[in-house]
Coordinates of C-alpha atoms in Angstrom, one line a residue:
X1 CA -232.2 8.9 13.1
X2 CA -231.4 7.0 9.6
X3 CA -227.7 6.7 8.5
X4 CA -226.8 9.4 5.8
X5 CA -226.6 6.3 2.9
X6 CA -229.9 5.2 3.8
X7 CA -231.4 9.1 3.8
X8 CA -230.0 9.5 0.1
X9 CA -231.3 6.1 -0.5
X10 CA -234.8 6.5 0.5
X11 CA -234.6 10.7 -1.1
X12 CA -233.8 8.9 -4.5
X13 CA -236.9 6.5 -4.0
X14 CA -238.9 9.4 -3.1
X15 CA -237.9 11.1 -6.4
X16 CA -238.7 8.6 -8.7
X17 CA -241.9 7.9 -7.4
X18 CA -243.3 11.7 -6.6
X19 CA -245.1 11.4 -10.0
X20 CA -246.8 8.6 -9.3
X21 CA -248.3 9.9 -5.8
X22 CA -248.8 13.3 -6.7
X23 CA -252.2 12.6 -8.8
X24 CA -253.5 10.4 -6.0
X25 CA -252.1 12.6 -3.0
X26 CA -254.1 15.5 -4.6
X27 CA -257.4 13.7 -5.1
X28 CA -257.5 12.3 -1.2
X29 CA -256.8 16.0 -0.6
X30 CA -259.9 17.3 -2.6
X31 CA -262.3 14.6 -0.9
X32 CA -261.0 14.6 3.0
X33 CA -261.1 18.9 2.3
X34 CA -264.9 18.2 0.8
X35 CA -266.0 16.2 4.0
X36 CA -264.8 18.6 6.4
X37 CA -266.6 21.3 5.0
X38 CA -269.9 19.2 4.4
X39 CA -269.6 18.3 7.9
X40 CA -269.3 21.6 9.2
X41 CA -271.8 23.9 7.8
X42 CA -270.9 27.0 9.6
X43 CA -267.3 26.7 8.3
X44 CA -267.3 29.4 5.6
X45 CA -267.9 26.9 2.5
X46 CA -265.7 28.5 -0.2
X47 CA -262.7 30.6 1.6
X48 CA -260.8 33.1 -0.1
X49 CA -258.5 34.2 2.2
X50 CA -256.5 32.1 5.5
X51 CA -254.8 34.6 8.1
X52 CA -251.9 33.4 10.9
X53 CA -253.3 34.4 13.6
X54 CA -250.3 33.5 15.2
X55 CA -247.2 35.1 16.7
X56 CA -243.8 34.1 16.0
X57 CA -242.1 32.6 18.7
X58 CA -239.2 34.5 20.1
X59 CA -236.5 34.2 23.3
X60 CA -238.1 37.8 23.9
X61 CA -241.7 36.7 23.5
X62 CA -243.4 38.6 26.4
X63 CA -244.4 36.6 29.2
X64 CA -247.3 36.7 32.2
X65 CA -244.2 36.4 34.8
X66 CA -242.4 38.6 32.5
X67 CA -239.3 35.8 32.6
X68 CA -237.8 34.2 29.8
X69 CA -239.9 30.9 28.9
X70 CA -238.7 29.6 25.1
X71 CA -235.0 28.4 24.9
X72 CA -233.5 26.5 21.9
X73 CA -230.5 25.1 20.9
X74 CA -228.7 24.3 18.1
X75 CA -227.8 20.0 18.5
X76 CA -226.9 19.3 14.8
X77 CA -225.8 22.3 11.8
X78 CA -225.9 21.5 8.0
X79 CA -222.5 22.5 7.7
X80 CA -221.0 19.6 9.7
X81 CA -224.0 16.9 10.2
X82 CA -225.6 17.6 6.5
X83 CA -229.1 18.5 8.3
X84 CA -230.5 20.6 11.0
X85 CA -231.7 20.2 14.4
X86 CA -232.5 22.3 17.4
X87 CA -233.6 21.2 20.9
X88 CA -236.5 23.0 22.0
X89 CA -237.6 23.9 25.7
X90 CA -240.7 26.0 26.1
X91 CA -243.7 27.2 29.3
X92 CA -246.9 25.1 28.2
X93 CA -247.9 28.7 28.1
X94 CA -245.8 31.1 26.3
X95 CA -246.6 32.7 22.8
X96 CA -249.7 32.1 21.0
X97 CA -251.0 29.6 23.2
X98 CA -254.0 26.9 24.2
X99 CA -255.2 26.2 28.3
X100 CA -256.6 23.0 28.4
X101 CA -259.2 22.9 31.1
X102 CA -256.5 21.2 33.5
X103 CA -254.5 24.3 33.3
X104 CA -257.1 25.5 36.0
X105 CA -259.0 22.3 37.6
X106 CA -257.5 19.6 39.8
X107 CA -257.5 16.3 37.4
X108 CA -259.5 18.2 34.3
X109 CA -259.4 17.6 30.9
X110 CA -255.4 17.6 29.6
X111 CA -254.3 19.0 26.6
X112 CA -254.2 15.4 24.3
X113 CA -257.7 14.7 25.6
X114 CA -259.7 18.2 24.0
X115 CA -261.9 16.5 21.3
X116 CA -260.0 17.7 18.2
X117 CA -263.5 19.0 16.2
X118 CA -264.0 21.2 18.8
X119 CA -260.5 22.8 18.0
X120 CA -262.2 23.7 14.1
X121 CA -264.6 26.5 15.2
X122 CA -266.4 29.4 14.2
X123 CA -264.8 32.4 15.4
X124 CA -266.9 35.5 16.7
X125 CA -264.7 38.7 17.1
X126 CA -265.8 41.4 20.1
X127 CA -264.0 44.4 18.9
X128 CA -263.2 46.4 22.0
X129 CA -260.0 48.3 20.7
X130 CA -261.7 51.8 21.4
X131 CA -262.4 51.4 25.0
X132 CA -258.9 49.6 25.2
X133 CA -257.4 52.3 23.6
X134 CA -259.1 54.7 26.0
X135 CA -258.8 52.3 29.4
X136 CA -256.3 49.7 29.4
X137 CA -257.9 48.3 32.3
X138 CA -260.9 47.2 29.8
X139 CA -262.9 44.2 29.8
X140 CA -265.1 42.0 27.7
X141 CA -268.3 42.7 29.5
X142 CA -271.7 41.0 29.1
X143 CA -273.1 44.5 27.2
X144 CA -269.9 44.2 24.7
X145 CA -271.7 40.1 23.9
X146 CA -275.1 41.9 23.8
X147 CA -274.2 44.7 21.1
X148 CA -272.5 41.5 19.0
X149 CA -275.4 39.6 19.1
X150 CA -277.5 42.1 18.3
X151 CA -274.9 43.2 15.3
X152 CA -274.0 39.9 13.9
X153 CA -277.0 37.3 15.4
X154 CA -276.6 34.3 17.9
X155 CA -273.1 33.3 18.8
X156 CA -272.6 30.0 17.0
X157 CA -272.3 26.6 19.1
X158 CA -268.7 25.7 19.4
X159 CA -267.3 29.3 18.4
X160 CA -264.3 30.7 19.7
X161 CA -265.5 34.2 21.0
X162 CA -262.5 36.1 20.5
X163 CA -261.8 39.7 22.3
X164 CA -260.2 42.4 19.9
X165 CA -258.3 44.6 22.0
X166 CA -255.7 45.8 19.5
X167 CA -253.1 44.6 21.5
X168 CA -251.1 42.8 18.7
X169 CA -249.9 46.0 17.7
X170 CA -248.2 46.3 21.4
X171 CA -246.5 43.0 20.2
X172 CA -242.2 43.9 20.5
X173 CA -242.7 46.8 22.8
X174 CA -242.7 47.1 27.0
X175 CA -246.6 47.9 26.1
X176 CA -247.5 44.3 25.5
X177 CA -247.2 43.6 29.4
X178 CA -247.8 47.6 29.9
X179 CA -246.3 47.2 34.0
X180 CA -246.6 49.8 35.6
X181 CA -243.8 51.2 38.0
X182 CA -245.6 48.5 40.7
X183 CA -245.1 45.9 38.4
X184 CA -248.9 45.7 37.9
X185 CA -250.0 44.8 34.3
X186 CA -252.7 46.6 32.7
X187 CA -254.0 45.1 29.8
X188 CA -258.0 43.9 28.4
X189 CA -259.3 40.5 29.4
X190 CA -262.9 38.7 29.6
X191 CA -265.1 40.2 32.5
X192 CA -266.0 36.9 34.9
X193 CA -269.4 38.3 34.0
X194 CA -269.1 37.9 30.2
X195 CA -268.0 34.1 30.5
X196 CA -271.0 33.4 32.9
X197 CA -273.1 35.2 29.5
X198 CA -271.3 32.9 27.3
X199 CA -271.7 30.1 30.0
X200 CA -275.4 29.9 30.4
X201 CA -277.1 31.8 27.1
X202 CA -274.7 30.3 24.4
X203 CA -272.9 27.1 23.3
X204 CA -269.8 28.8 23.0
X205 CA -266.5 26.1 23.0
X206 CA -264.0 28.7 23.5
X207 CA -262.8 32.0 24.1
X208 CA -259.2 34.0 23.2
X209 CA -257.3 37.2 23.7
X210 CA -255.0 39.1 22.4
X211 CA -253.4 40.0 25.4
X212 CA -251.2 37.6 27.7
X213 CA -254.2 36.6 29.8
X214 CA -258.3 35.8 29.6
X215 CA -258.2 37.9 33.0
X216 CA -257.2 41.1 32.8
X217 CA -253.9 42.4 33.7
X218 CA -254.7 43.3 37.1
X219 CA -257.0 40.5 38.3
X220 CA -255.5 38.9 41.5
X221 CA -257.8 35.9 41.5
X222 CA -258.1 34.6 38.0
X223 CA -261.8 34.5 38.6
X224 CA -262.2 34.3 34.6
X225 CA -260.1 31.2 34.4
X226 CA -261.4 29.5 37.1
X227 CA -265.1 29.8 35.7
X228 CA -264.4 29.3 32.3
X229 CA -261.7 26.3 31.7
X230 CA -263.8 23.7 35.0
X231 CA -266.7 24.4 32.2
X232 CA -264.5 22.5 30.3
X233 CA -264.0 24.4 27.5
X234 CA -260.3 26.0 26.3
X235 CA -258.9 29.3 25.8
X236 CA -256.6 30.6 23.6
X237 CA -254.4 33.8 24.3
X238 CA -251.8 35.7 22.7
X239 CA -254.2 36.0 19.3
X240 CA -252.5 38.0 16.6
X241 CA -253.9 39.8 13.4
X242 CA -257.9 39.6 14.7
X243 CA -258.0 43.2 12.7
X244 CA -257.8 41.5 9.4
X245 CA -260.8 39.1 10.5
X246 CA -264.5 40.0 10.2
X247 CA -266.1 40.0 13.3
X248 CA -268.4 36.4 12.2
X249 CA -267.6 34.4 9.5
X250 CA -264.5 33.2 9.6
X251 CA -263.4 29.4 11.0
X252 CA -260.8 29.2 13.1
X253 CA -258.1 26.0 13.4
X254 CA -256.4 25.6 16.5
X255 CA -253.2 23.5 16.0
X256 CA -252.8 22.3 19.4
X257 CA -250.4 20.2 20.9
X258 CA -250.5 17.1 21.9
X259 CA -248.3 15.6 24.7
X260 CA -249.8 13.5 27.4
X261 CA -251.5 15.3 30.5
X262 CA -250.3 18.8 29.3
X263 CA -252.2 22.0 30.6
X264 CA -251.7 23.6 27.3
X265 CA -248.9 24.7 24.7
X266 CA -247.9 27.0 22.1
X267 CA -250.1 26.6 19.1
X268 CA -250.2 27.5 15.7
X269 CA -254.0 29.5 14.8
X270 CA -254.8 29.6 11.4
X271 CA -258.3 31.4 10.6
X272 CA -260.1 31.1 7.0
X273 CA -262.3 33.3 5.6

């Protein structure tokens, strides 16, 4: 941390020199924005519209153990220190959230090591909300990957397939979790099945929910994690605002984290369409 004189110091350097940057800053902008998209030719090539697909990050964010797993505090205040600064301490998986493939292997892929252009995807959204509305035991099955194929075409390689439960709406209410008086969850996840599909007939790179697991609520095994993240591939889970994406088209950015030999970690999702 910089003594206060230096701060104001280097601020007033900053100042002077913002015009002189701010012609050059925009150009590399323009170009490194121009290869990404020439790289990526499924990316949607002139966007109109980017969506957070991302929750907000509360003390009161539902959890799978249903405990509290995001604490911060308050270390410095403008009013006495001139700046502001929490401490943060935060579950690898709470909120919108990544798995890394370790989350669910012994001595898999950690959360700094997931190649970071597989984490710029094409995103394919499986709209289940009616049967989720209807059964909140639902799952992704290989039929529901079938009747999007045959809607939308191939799955694209690398894509995030995405479930749409309509579960974000849940989002601030005991129906996120939806426990019943057991404690048992109910809430939609990936069938086992449907990751197998995605497994051996496509070159999927990921998959996300919009609930608080891939597995369903009630799963006692975690069969989908355990055949999807070995694969090596990620998940995300906790999605929000999937209704206001088209079911293809759209390219998804996961902002991961990045600590060394982390399982996962809350992640900002940005789609653009």
């Amino acid at each position: 941390m910089c003594h206060p004189v230096i701060m104001e110091y280097v601020k007033g350097k900053a100042l002077t020199r913002r015009d002189m940057f701010r012609g050059a800053a925009a150009a590399g902008a323009a170009i490194a924005a121009s290869s990404v998209v020439g790289s990526r030719p499924l990316m949607a090539q002139t966007p109109t519209q980017v969506v957070d697909v991302t929750h907000t990050l509360t003390h009161d964010f539902p959890t799978y153990f249903g405990e509290q797993q995001f604490f911060d505090e308050d270390v410095f205040n403008y009013a006495e220190h001139s700046f502001n600064l929490k401490s943060l301490r935060v579950n690898e998986h709470t909120g919108t959230h990544i798995d890394a493939p370790l989350h669910f292997t012994d001595g898999g892929t950690s959360i700094d090591e997931v190649p970071v252009e597989s984490l710029v995807c094409p995103l394919a959204i499986v709209d289940i909300r009616e049967k989720a509305a209807a059964d909140p035991d639902a799952q992704v099955t290989p039929d529901d990957l079938t009747a999007w194929i045959s809607a939308n075409g191939p799955i694209p390689a690398g894509a995030c397939v995405a479930q749409n439960a309509g579960w974000h709406q849940r989002m601030g209410t005991p129906q996120f979790r939806n426990a019943d008086d057991e404690g048992k969850m109910h809430f939609p996840g990936f069938h086992v099945e449907a990751v197998n599909m995605l497994l051996e007939e496509t070159e999927a790179g990921g998959v996300g929910v919009d609930t608080l697991s891939i597995d369903y609520g009630l799963s006692a095994d975690f069969a989908t994690h355990y055949r999807w993240l070995p694969s090596n591939r990620w998940a995300v889970e906790n999605m929000a605002n999937l209704d206001a994406l088209p079911a293809t088209g759209a390219t998804l950015v996961v902002g991961a984290p990045k600590h060394a030999g982390g399982t996962g970690g809350p992640c900002r999702l940005i789609a653009f369409i």
